[in-house]
Amino acid sequence: MGQPQKPIAGEQQIMSLGRILQRLREEDNVDVLIETTISYLKEQFDYKLIWIALYDRLNHILFGKGGITPDNDTVFLRQRVVLNPGDLLEQVVIEQHPLGVADLQTEIRATQWHKVAQKFHIKGTIILPIRYKDRCVGLLLLGSERWGYLLTGEAKARLMMVLGELGAVLYQNEMDLQHKQTKRTDEPLLELLGNLRTLTNLNQKLEAAVQATHKFVSPSRTNVYWFEREGRYFWCRMSNQLVKLDRNSSSQQAAGMTVQDLSDFYYALTVNQIVSIGDARSSLKSHFTAKLLQRLKVRSLLAAPVIWQKDLVGFLAVESNEPRIWMETEKNFVQGVAGLISLVAPTESMESTIKQIQEDAQLTSQVAQGIYSEHDLQETLQSCAKRVLARLGATRFLLLQYDPEENNYQFIYQNQPYNRRSLTFTLNTLKELDGQLLQRSTQAVEIENLDEDLRFFNWRPLLLENGVRSLLICKCTHEHIPAALLVITHETHRFWTTLEKELVWAVSQQIGVIVRQWQLHNRTTQQQKVSQAFEQCLRILSQSQNSKIEVEKKHLERTALEQIASILGCPLAILLSWSPGESWAEIIPGVIDNSKFGIFSDASISIQFEALIQWALATKTYLTLKVDNLTTGTRKWLNIPDKGQILVMALRTNADYEITGVVLLADYQERRWSEQSLSATATLISQLAWWRREKQITRLLESTTEELRQLNWYKHRRLEEIQRITTHSLKQIHDLGIPTNELTQMRYQLLLRQLDHTATSMSGMLKLEQWQLHISWETMPIASLLKRSLERIDNLLKQQKLWIGVHGLGQQIEEKQSPNNSSLAKGVPTLNAQSSMAIAGDIVKIELVIHELLVTACNRSQTGGRIDIWCRRLDTSKPLDASVETDRQTSLELSITYNGAIEPQLLTELHDNTLKDVLAHSNLDQPPGLHLLICQNLMQELGGELNFYQLPDNRVVSRLLLPLVGNDSV
């Protein structure tokens, strides 16, 4: 065999790596591990400075474990380095990633290495973490005289493998050391549990727990503090230094510590949180930690709560006079001992607790029986309140109900000792956070110290002023805003146990049934109140049908306002009233029951400029306002307290009808009226509006009827007198005889015939048309009718120099005929050339209509203008089939056109045939519009038609349809 060949350089590096990894795995001594790693690095890597340090995670410190330097001086490499924020070393420890520095001498984040780098001319530096999984156990620093920090991939891989193996071994050694140093809690706890089984007295059990804890933890002293819930203080019940302490002991060690002194410490214990205060560490806020340590005169503290049924019974405390870092095993042991004390603590009062639970169950069952029995609910509440107050040792039993109109809570029942006064104030509605707290709660919400607790903050001043220092509060119902609350109060600060909170919760849910019964009763009462108000208001309005006196009308309006105000309970109700077309409103007072209100009833209130009226007119229903919304002008006649509230609503009937008033209701404080009350109020106000409208229409029609009756009586009596005189004159003429002169005789007979005809027609009218029109039926050629009509307006035509032409009667019209030459216009046939067209109907009334139309045309035409009368035969019915013969009804279209001014509104009102507001102002209420409306309605009764419109060339047309005689003969 030949001699073995010498390994090449690559193989030597792999062999060296394998040897170092094997040595690291087999070595247990940390110093040997460090020396082995340093020797490998010195051998395999060309670095002048090598430093290895181990990391103390608890104290955030690096401990130098050695390395190499150019001068072999390694003293400074074994010093302790405190990591500061921003240092390169801290960055590597926290991020656990390698970090390179090109020139260590100029790196500002490693100032502690500047002198070393300058001394040994170190520039390029690499800092690598020594880690295992996600935990850093140390770091390695490699420094070179070369600038830069490049490390080849192969060298970096070998280096990372060595550091990874070193980190795993160091981590395992650290865990083994901690395991050796860790105290076992299971054996001492099991031993303590065995001792507690053999002991019967609670104090003996507490003594055993204290001794076991003191032996395991070895503090300066170990104490068990007991909580006294009545006075809310802790007293030392057991200690390793002074055993079997009594609450009445005068020893300073047994002196009580109030909850107010312990503050945050107490609240941490109540939520079953262990409190740990050690060397520069605390589970409490820093400012309170110093205060607590000063109060207990210690430097370190470890306390675990003793809790039974969610109530704090006391706490186990280990106290040290020196700063100390509490181990997790010590915390677990103390917490375990406190749990064992929680199990043995109830045995002292087990019998009394069972008895108390039975009494509580009996109390809740009696409350339920009382509610569902026939007994008076007040008696049931009184019995329940006395039992609850006696059971809890409390001062007041308060039942509150939310009033949505007042937006506050009011006392609907309260019970307290005879030497305490009843509470007379009201409480504001709950803040949002307090309301949510009650909504989410499934048991009573307790406040142990009302002076310090910020819950129900807006209730605190009134409650504190009346001696309340602690309380329990429960919701009785489950609405979004709790409709009822049960409050139990005490005059001193005290702790409320879970049993007490559960008892009050059970009672509150039973009382919720009573509250719901009251709510139903109140709702029924409110409905009866609204029903009575409706009945009374309708009765008042129905009694007013025969009222004709204005004073009585105002009295009825005041009475109706009283009924409307009674629904909302408003002490002020007035009516701002006016008539259509008026500009000023009158104040009609209805209710003024409070001296805080002031109404200047004689004030002049402008409808157009009064803001309250305009706001009400712009709102379809009612409008609620605050006093701050009132304008300066309104405040001149209306005085309301600063916290008052106002409701205004217009007396609105139909959207097309005019509004004639505004109802104003007011209260001296802000309220939230229920929707039911507001709806009922709006209905009554609307009913009042319709009643007022009916009364106004009735008064208008009665007034108009009375005037027409007087006018008709006067004209009828005058016609009778004229007829009497005419008849008498005719008799005298007849008695005188006929003149002898032939010409005079002819004229005399003609005039006498006309007088006879006039007297005869007058007699018929007086006999047949005294109080209603009589429609007669006769015929007349249209030419004769137009001729007589034009003769009646001859003087009017001459005065205004008007031109008139008649078209469509079969005779050619001569243009530009001046009325100065003749009283008749061209185009009208004479008696010898009459048209064959004749109309049928009440000729007298038709003639009056045509006369009214001609007079209107003359009055509206300009001087020297022209009036045209157009006649045209119309067929108003045609057969569907030309082969079928049907009766054809014909009419005469008579159109009068002229150039003149006419109001567009008048044309619109004459054309529209819709329902009009009789109270609103109209052009048809007085002539000439009234006369045209009368003619239009009269023609409908006569079987004709009358329309008015305007042509595009601005000519006005009065179009009259008249029935023609069927056989076209006179």
PDB file of N, CA and C in Angstrom, residues 23 51 101 110 329 623 744 804 847 888 890 894 963 965:
ATOM      1  N   ARG A  23     -17.387  18.887  18.722  1.00  0.00           N
ATOM      2  CA  ARG A  23     -16.949  19.321  20.055  1.00  0.00           C
ATOM      3  C   ARG A  23     -18.027  20.178  20.726  1.00  0.00           C
ATOM      4  N   TRP A  51     -14.785  39.047  19.404  1.00  0.00           N
ATOM      5  CA  TRP A  51     -15.424  39.218  20.733  1.00  0.00           C
ATOM      6  C   TRP A  51     -16.737  38.453  20.758  1.00  0.00           C
ATOM      7  N   VAL A 101     -20.237  46.940   9.366  1.00  0.00           N
ATOM      8  CA  VAL A 101     -19.793  48.325   9.529  1.00  0.00           C
ATOM      9  C   VAL A 101     -18.531  48.495   8.698  1.00  0.00           C
ATOM     10  N   ALA A 110     -21.719  53.216  17.589  1.00  0.00           N
ATOM     11  CA  ALA A 110     -20.896  52.307  18.402  1.00  0.00           C
ATOM     12  C   ALA A 110     -19.757  53.101  19.031  1.00  0.00           C
ATOM     13  N   THR A 329     -42.696  30.840  39.155  1.00  0.00           N
ATOM     14  CA  THR A 329     -43.104  29.777  40.079  1.00  0.00           C
ATOM     15  C   THR A 329     -43.628  30.358  41.384  1.00  0.00           C
ATOM     16  N   LEU A 623     -95.353  72.060  14.162  1.00  0.00           N
ATOM     17  CA  LEU A 623     -93.942  72.424  14.269  1.00  0.00           C
ATOM     18  C   LEU A 623     -93.635  72.728  15.729  1.00  0.00           C
ATOM     19  N   THR A 744    -152.625 111.863 -34.008  1.00  0.00           N
ATOM     20  CA  THR A 744    -152.442 111.742 -32.557  1.00  0.00           C
ATOM     21  C   THR A 744    -153.083 110.473 -32.053  1.00  0.00           C
ATOM     22  N   ILE A 804    -120.199  98.712 -35.174  1.00  0.00           N
ATOM     23  CA  ILE A 804    -120.743  97.393 -34.905  1.00  0.00           C
ATOM     24  C   ILE A 804    -121.198  96.771 -36.189  1.00  0.00           C
ATOM     25  N   GLU A 847    -132.672  87.634 -24.029  1.00  0.00           N
ATOM     26  CA  GLU A 847    -132.424  89.015 -24.449  1.00  0.00           C
ATOM     27  C   GLU A 847    -131.610  89.771 -23.406  1.00  0.00           C
ATOM     28  N   ARG A 888    -131.789  65.468 -36.098  1.00  0.00           N
ATOM     29  CA  ARG A 888    -130.611  66.332 -35.989  1.00  0.00           C
ATOM     30  C   ARG A 888    -131.005  67.589 -35.235  1.00  0.00           C
ATOM     31  N   THR A 890    -130.134  71.270 -33.968  1.00  0.00           N
ATOM     32  CA  THR A 890    -129.300  72.387 -34.416  1.00  0.00           C
ATOM     33  C   THR A 890    -129.337  73.499 -33.395  1.00  0.00           C
ATOM     34  N   LEU A 894    -123.720  82.307 -31.518  1.00  0.00           N
ATOM     35  CA  LEU A 894    -123.700  83.771 -31.561  1.00  0.00           C
ATOM     36  C   LEU A 894    -122.436  84.232 -30.850  1.00  0.00           C
ATOM     37  N   PRO A 963    -130.533  77.375 -28.658  1.00  0.00           N
ATOM     38  CA  PRO A 963    -131.267  76.338 -29.407  1.00  0.00           C
ATOM     39  C   PRO A 963    -132.162  76.973 -30.475  1.00  0.00           C
ATOM     40  N   VAL A 965    -135.324  76.736 -33.386  1.00  0.00           N
ATOM     41  CA  VAL A 965    -136.619  76.072 -33.514  1.00  0.00           C
ATOM     42  C   VAL A 965    -136.444  74.865 -34.431  1.00  0.00           C
TER      43      VAL A 965
END
